[in-house]
Amino acid sequence: MSNSFCVFCKIVQGEIPATIVYETPTTLAFRDVNPKAPHHILVIPKRHLSSLIDLSGDHESLMGELFSSARQVAVDQGLHITGFRTVVNTGRDAGQEVDHVHVHLLAGRPLKWPPG
Ligand code: 5GP
Ligand code: ZN
């Protein structure tokens, strides 16, 4: 359920500090330490899953909870008024740095599309 080498698992366990903005029994949302937009929040499942490739049918409800949490964070922070982007990077070419599934929630300025 938890990976002792994983930085996001350490945040879930309270071993690394983070600015937590929202929490449910299965998900956690906190501010990105190196924000790429005025609002940059990461929404993660509390249990360790390395990437979308590791998902199976067993995780369908968890992924629903993950996106419901992302939506709730956006509404709580008022990001839905001007809009926001949700991004899930998977693997090297997408620039995935942390091998624990996370949804980036980006907002607060016009966001370029498509990304580079
Ligand atoms: P990825 O490139 O894997 O999609 O995104 C990983 C994100 O995690 C990056 O935006 C990076 O800034 C963020 N990050 C990495 N380590 C930490 C940390 O210890 N705390 C927080 N809050 N964010 C982190
Ligand atoms: Zn993890």
Coordinates of N, CA, C and O and ligand atoms in Angstrom, one line a residue:
M1 N 0.8 -1.2 0.0 CA 0.0 0.0 0.0 C 0.9 1.3 0.0 O 0.5 2.3 -0.6
S2 N 2.0 1.2 0.7 CA 2.9 2.3 0.8 C 4.3 1.9 0.4 O 4.7 0.8 0.6
N3 N 5.0 2.8 -0.3 CA 6.4 2.5 -0.8 C 7.4 3.4 0.0 O 7.3 4.6 -0.2
S4 N 8.3 2.8 0.7 CA 9.1 3.6 1.6 C 10.1 4.4 0.9 O 10.8 5.3 1.4
F5 N 10.3 4.2 -0.5 CA 11.2 5.0 -1.3 C 10.5 6.1 -2.0 O 11.1 6.9 -2.7
C6 N 9.2 6.2 -1.8 CA 8.4 7.1 -2.7 C 8.1 8.4 -1.9 O 7.6 8.4 -0.8
V7 N 8.4 9.5 -2.6 CA 8.3 10.8 -1.9 C 6.8 11.1 -1.6 O 6.5 11.7 -0.5
F8 N 5.9 10.8 -2.5 CA 4.5 11.1 -2.2 C 3.9 10.2 -1.1 O 3.1 10.6 -0.3
C9 N 4.4 8.9 -1.0 CA 4.0 8.1 0.1 C 4.5 8.7 1.4 O 3.8 8.7 2.4
K10 N 5.7 9.3 1.4 CA 6.2 9.9 2.6 C 5.3 11.2 3.0 O 5.2 11.4 4.2
I11 N 4.8 11.9 2.0 CA 3.9 13.0 2.3 C 2.6 12.4 2.9 O 2.1 13.0 3.9
V12 N 2.1 11.3 2.3 CA 0.9 10.7 2.9 C 1.1 10.3 4.4 O 0.3 10.5 5.2
Q13 N 2.3 9.8 4.6 CA 2.7 9.3 6.0 C 3.0 10.5 6.9 O 3.2 10.2 8.1
G14 N 3.1 11.7 6.4 CA 3.5 12.8 7.2 C 5.0 12.9 7.5 O 5.5 13.6 8.4
E15 N 5.8 12.1 6.7 CA 7.3 12.1 7.0 C 8.0 13.2 6.2 O 9.1 13.6 6.6
I16 N 7.3 13.8 5.2 CA 7.8 15.0 4.5 C 6.7 16.0 4.6 O 5.5 15.7 4.3
P17 N 7.0 17.3 4.9 CA 6.0 18.3 5.0 C 5.4 18.7 3.6 O 6.1 18.6 2.6
A18 N 4.2 19.0 3.6 CA 3.5 19.5 2.4 C 2.4 20.4 2.8 O 1.8 20.3 3.9
T19 N 2.0 21.3 1.9 CA 0.9 22.2 2.1 C -0.4 21.5 1.6 O -0.6 21.5 0.4
I20 N -1.0 20.8 2.5 CA -2.2 20.0 2.2 C -3.4 20.9 2.1 O -3.7 21.7 2.9
V21 N -4.2 20.8 0.9 CA -5.3 21.6 0.7 C -6.6 20.9 0.8 O -7.7 21.5 0.9
Y22 N -6.6 19.6 0.7 CA -7.8 18.7 0.7 C -7.4 17.3 0.9 O -6.4 16.8 0.5
E23 N -8.3 16.6 1.6 CA -8.1 15.2 2.0 C -9.4 14.4 2.0 O -10.4 15.0 2.5
T24 N -9.4 13.2 1.5 CA -10.5 12.3 1.7 C -9.9 11.0 2.3 O -8.7 10.9 2.4
P25 N -10.7 10.0 2.7 CA -10.1 8.8 3.2 C -9.2 8.1 2.2 O -8.2 7.4 2.6
T26 N -9.3 8.4 0.9 CA -8.5 7.7 -0.1 C -7.6 8.6 -0.9 O -6.7 8.1 -1.7
T27 N -7.7 9.9 -0.8 CA -7.0 10.8 -1.7 C -6.4 12.0 -0.8 O -6.9 12.3 0.3
L28 N -5.4 12.6 -1.4 CA -4.7 13.8 -0.7 C -4.4 14.8 -1.8 O -3.9 14.4 -2.9
A29 N -4.6 16.1 -1.5 CA -4.2 17.1 -2.4 C -3.3 18.1 -1.7 O -3.6 18.5 -0.6
F30 N -2.2 18.5 -2.4 CA -1.2 19.4 -1.7 C -0.6 20.2 -2.8 O -0.6 19.9 -4.0
R31 N 0.0 21.3 -2.4 CA 0.7 22.3 -3.4 C 2.0 21.7 -3.9 O 2.8 21.1 -3.1
D32 N 2.2 21.9 -5.2 CA 3.4 21.4 -5.8 C 4.6 22.3 -5.3 O 4.5 23.5 -5.2
V33 N 5.7 21.7 -4.9 CA 6.8 22.4 -4.3 C 7.5 23.3 -5.4 O 8.1 24.3 -5.0
N34 N 7.3 23.0 -6.7 CA 7.9 23.8 -7.7 C 6.8 24.2 -8.8 O 6.7 23.6 -9.8
P35 N 6.0 25.1 -8.4 CA 4.8 25.4 -9.2 C 5.1 25.9 -10.6 O 5.9 26.7 -10.8
K36 N 4.3 25.4 -11.6 CA 4.4 25.8 -13.0 C 3.3 26.7 -13.4 O 3.2 27.1 -14.5
A37 N 2.5 27.1 -12.4 CA 1.4 28.1 -12.7 C 1.1 28.7 -11.3 O 1.5 28.2 -10.3
P38 N 0.3 29.8 -11.3 CA 0.0 30.5 -10.0 C -0.7 29.5 -9.0 O -0.4 29.6 -7.8
H39 N -1.5 28.6 -9.5 CA -2.0 27.6 -8.7 C -1.6 26.2 -9.3 O -1.8 26.0 -10.5
H40 N -0.8 25.4 -8.5 CA -0.4 24.1 -9.0 C -0.5 23.2 -7.8 O 0.3 23.2 -6.9
I41 N -1.5 22.3 -7.9 CA -1.8 21.4 -6.9 C -1.7 20.0 -7.4 O -2.1 19.7 -8.6
L42 N -1.2 19.1 -6.6 CA -1.1 17.7 -7.0 C -2.2 16.9 -6.2 O -2.3 17.1 -5.0
V43 N -2.9 16.0 -6.9 CA -4.0 15.2 -6.3 C -3.6 13.8 -6.4 O -3.3 13.3 -7.6
I44 N -3.4 13.1 -5.3 CA -2.9 11.7 -5.4 C -3.8 10.7 -4.7 O -4.5 11.1 -3.7
P45 N -3.8 9.4 -5.1 CA -4.3 8.4 -4.2 C -3.4 8.2 -3.0 O -2.2 8.2 -3.2
K46 N -3.9 7.9 -1.9 CA -3.1 7.7 -0.7 C -2.3 6.4 -0.8 O -1.2 6.3 -0.3
R47 N -2.9 5.4 -1.5 CA -2.1 4.1 -1.7 C -1.2 4.3 -2.8 O -1.4 5.0 -3.8
H48 N -0.1 3.6 -2.8 CA 0.9 3.7 -3.8 C 0.5 3.0 -5.1 O 0.2 1.8 -5.0
L49 N 0.5 3.7 -6.2 CA 0.4 3.1 -7.5 C 1.4 3.9 -8.4 O 1.4 5.1 -8.4
S50 N 2.3 3.1 -9.1 CA 3.4 3.8 -9.8 C 2.9 4.7 -10.9 O 3.5 5.8 -11.1
S51 N 2.0 4.2 -11.8 CA 1.6 5.0 -12.9 C 0.3 4.5 -13.4 O -0.2 3.5 -12.9
L52 N -0.3 5.2 -14.4 CA -1.6 4.7 -14.9 C -1.5 3.3 -15.5 O -2.5 2.6 -15.5
I53 N -0.3 2.9 -15.9 CA -0.1 1.6 -16.5 C -0.3 0.5 -15.4 O -0.7 -0.6 -15.8
D54 N -0.2 0.9 -14.1 CA -0.4 -0.1 -13.1 C -1.9 -0.2 -12.7 O -2.2 -1.0 -11.8
L55 N -2.8 0.5 -13.3 CA -4.2 0.5 -12.9 C -4.8 -0.8 -13.5 O -4.5 -1.2 -14.6
S56 N -5.8 -1.3 -12.7 CA -6.6 -2.4 -13.2 C -8.0 -2.1 -12.8 O -8.3 -1.0 -12.2
G57 N -8.9 -3.0 -13.2 CA -10.3 -2.8 -12.8 C -10.6 -2.5 -11.4 O -11.5 -1.9 -11.0
D58 N -9.7 -3.1 -10.5 CA -9.8 -2.9 -9.1 C -9.7 -1.4 -8.7 O -10.1 -1.1 -7.6
H59 N -9.1 -0.6 -9.5 CA -8.8 0.8 -9.2 C -9.8 1.8 -9.8 O -9.7 3.0 -9.6
E60 N -10.9 1.2 -10.4 CA -11.8 2.2 -11.1 C -12.5 3.1 -10.1 O -12.6 4.3 -10.4
S61 N -12.9 2.7 -9.0 CA -13.6 3.6 -8.1 C -12.6 4.6 -7.5 O -12.9 5.7 -7.3
L62 N -11.4 4.1 -7.2 CA -10.3 5.0 -6.7 C -10.0 6.1 -7.7 O -9.9 7.3 -7.3
M63 N -10.0 5.8 -9.0 CA -9.7 6.9 -10.0 C -10.9 7.8 -10.1 O -10.7 9.0 -10.3
G64 N -12.1 7.3 -9.9 CA -13.3 8.3 -9.8 C -13.1 9.2 -8.6 O -13.4 10.4 -8.7
E65 N -12.7 8.6 -7.5 CA -12.5 9.5 -6.3 C -11.4 10.5 -6.5 O -11.4 11.6 -6.0
L66 N -10.3 10.1 -7.2 CA -9.2 11.0 -7.5 C -9.7 12.2 -8.3 O -9.4 13.4 -8.0
F67 N -10.5 12.0 -9.3 CA -11.0 13.1 -10.1 C -12.1 13.9 -9.4 O -12.2 15.1 -9.6
S68 N -12.9 13.2 -8.6 CA -13.8 14.0 -7.8 C -13.1 14.9 -6.8 O -13.5 16.0 -6.6
S69 N -12.0 14.4 -6.3 CA -11.2 15.3 -5.4 C -10.6 16.4 -6.1 O -10.6 17.6 -5.6
A70 N -10.1 16.2 -7.3 CA -9.5 17.3 -8.2 C -10.6 18.3 -8.4 O -10.4 19.5 -8.3
R71 N -11.8 17.9 -8.7 CA -12.9 18.8 -9.0 C -13.2 19.6 -7.7 O -13.4 20.8 -7.8
Q72 N -13.2 18.9 -6.6 CA -13.6 19.6 -5.3 C -12.5 20.7 -5.0 O -12.8 21.8 -4.5
V73 N -11.2 20.3 -5.2 CA -10.2 21.3 -4.9 C -10.4 22.5 -5.8 O -10.3 23.7 -5.4
A74 N -10.7 22.3 -7.1 CA -10.9 23.4 -8.0 C -12.0 24.3 -7.6 O -11.9 25.5 -7.6
V75 N -13.1 23.7 -7.1 CA -14.2 24.5 -6.7 C -13.9 25.2 -5.4 O -14.1 26.4 -5.2
D76 N -13.3 24.5 -4.4 CA -12.9 25.1 -3.1 C -12.0 26.3 -3.3 O -12.1 27.3 -2.6
Q77 N -11.1 26.2 -4.3 CA -10.1 27.3 -4.5 C -10.6 28.3 -5.5 O -9.9 29.3 -5.9
G78 N -11.8 28.1 -6.1 CA -12.4 29.1 -7.0 C -11.8 29.0 -8.4 O -11.9 29.9 -9.2
L79 N -11.1 27.9 -8.7 CA -10.3 27.8 -10.0 C -11.3 27.6 -11.1 O -10.9 27.8 -12.3
H80 N -12.5 27.1 -10.9 CA -13.4 26.8 -11.9 C -13.9 28.1 -12.6 O -14.5 28.0 -13.7
I81 N -13.8 29.2 -11.9 CA -14.3 30.5 -12.4 C -13.6 30.8 -13.7 O -14.2 31.2 -14.8
T82 N -12.2 30.8 -13.7 CA -11.5 31.1 -14.9 C -11.0 29.9 -15.7 O -10.5 30.0 -16.8
G83 N -11.1 28.7 -15.0 CA -10.7 27.5 -15.7 C -9.4 26.9 -15.1 O -8.6 27.6 -14.5
F84 N -9.2 25.6 -15.4 CA -8.1 24.9 -14.9 C -7.7 23.8 -15.8 O -8.6 23.3 -16.6
R85 N -6.5 23.2 -15.7 CA -6.1 22.1 -16.5 C -5.8 20.9 -15.5 O -5.1 21.1 -14.5
T86 N -6.2 19.7 -15.9 CA -5.7 18.5 -15.2 C -4.9 17.7 -16.1 O -5.2 17.5 -17.3
V87 N -3.7 17.3 -15.6 CA -2.7 16.5 -16.4 C -2.2 15.3 -15.6 O -1.9 15.5 -14.4
V88 N -2.1 14.2 -16.3 CA -1.4 13.0 -15.7 C -0.3 12.6 -16.6 O -0.5 12.2 -17.7
N89 N 0.9 12.8 -16.2 CA 2.1 12.4 -16.9 C 2.4 10.9 -16.7 O 2.4 10.5 -15.5
T90 N 2.7 10.2 -17.8 CA 3.0 8.8 -17.6 C 4.3 8.5 -18.4 O 4.3 8.6 -19.6
G91 N 5.3 8.1 -17.7 CA 6.6 7.6 -18.4 C 7.5 8.7 -18.8 O 7.2 9.9 -18.6
R92 N 8.6 8.3 -19.4 CA 9.7 9.2 -19.6 C 9.4 10.4 -20.6 O 9.7 11.5 -20.3
D93 N 8.8 10.1 -21.7 CA 8.5 11.2 -22.7 C 7.6 12.2 -22.2 O 7.6 13.4 -22.6
A94 N 6.7 11.8 -21.3 CA 5.7 12.7 -20.7 C 6.4 13.5 -19.5 O 5.8 14.4 -19.0
G95 N 7.6 13.1 -19.1 CA 8.3 13.8 -18.0 C 7.8 13.4 -16.7 O 8.0 14.2 -15.7
Q96 N 7.3 12.2 -16.5 CA 7.0 11.7 -15.2 C 8.2 11.6 -14.3 O 9.1 10.8 -14.6
E97 N 8.3 12.4 -13.2 CA 9.4 12.3 -12.3 C 9.1 11.5 -11.1 O 10.1 11.0 -10.5
V98 N 7.9 11.6 -10.6 CA 7.6 10.9 -9.4 C 6.7 9.7 -9.7 O 5.6 9.8 -10.3
D99 N 7.1 8.5 -9.4 CA 6.4 7.3 -9.7 C 5.3 6.9 -8.7 O 5.4 5.9 -8.1
H100 N 4.4 7.8 -8.6 CA 3.2 7.6 -7.8 C 2.1 8.4 -8.5 O 2.3 9.7 -8.7
V101 N 1.1 7.8 -8.9 CA 0.1 8.4 -9.7 C -0.4 9.8 -9.1 O -0.6 9.8 -7.9
H102 N -0.4 10.8 -10.0 CA -0.8 12.1 -9.5 C -1.5 12.9 -10.6 O -1.0 12.8 -11.8
V103 N -2.5 13.6 -10.3 CA -3.1 14.6 -11.2 C -2.6 16.0 -10.9 O -2.7 16.4 -9.7
H104 N -2.0 16.6 -11.9 CA -1.6 18.0 -11.7 C -2.9 18.9 -12.0 O -3.6 18.6 -12.9
L105 N -3.1 19.8 -11.1 CA -4.2 20.8 -11.2 C -3.6 22.1 -11.4 O -2.9 22.6 -10.5
L106 N -3.6 22.7 -12.6 CA -3.0 23.9 -12.9 C -4.0 25.0 -13.3 O -4.9 24.8 -14.0
A107 N -3.7 26.2 -12.7 CA -4.7 27.3 -13.0 C -4.0 28.7 -12.6 O -2.9 28.7 -12.1
G108 N -4.7 29.7 -13.0 CA -4.3 31.1 -12.5 C -3.7 31.9 -13.6 O -3.3 33.1 -13.4
R109 N -3.6 31.4 -14.8 CA -3.1 32.1 -16.0 C -3.6 31.3 -17.2 O -3.9 30.1 -17.1
P110 N -3.6 32.0 -18.4 CA -3.9 31.2 -19.6 C -2.9 30.2 -19.8 O -1.7 30.5 -19.8
L111 N -3.3 29.0 -20.1 CA -2.4 27.8 -20.2 C -2.2 27.5 -21.7 O -3.3 27.3 -22.4
K112 N -1.0 27.4 -22.2 CA -0.8 27.1 -23.6 C -1.3 25.7 -24.0 O -1.2 24.7 -23.2
W113 N -1.8 25.6 -25.2 CA -2.2 24.3 -25.7 C -1.9 24.2 -27.1 O -2.1 25.1 -27.9
P114 N -1.3 23.1 -27.6 CA -0.9 21.9 -26.8 C 0.4 22.3 -26.0 O 1.2 23.1 -26.4
P115 N 0.6 21.5 -24.9 CA 1.9 21.7 -24.1 C 3.1 21.2 -25.0 O 2.9 20.5 -26.0
G116 N 4.3 21.6 -24.7 CA 5.4 21.3 -25.5 C 5.8 19.9 -25.5 O 5.3 19.1 -24.7
Ligands
5GP1 P1 5.7 14.6 -12.7 O1 6.8 15.3 -13.5 O2 6.1 13.3 -12.1 O3 4.4 14.6 -13.5 O4 5.4 15.6 -11.5 C1 6.0 15.5 -10.3 C2 5.7 16.9 -9.6 O5 6.0 16.6 -8.2 C3 6.6 18.0 -10.0 O6 5.8 19.1 -10.5 C4 7.4 18.4 -8.8 O7 7.6 19.7 -8.7 C5 6.6 17.8 -7.7 N1 7.3 17.4 -6.5 C6 8.4 16.6 -6.5 N2 8.8 16.4 -5.2 C7 7.9 17.0 -4.4 C8 7.8 17.2 -3.0 O8 8.6 16.6 -2.2 N3 6.8 17.9 -2.5 C9 5.9 18.5 -3.4 N4 4.9 19.2 -2.8 N5 6.0 18.4 -4.7 C10 7.0 17.6 -5.2
ZN2 ZN 4.0 6.3 -3.4

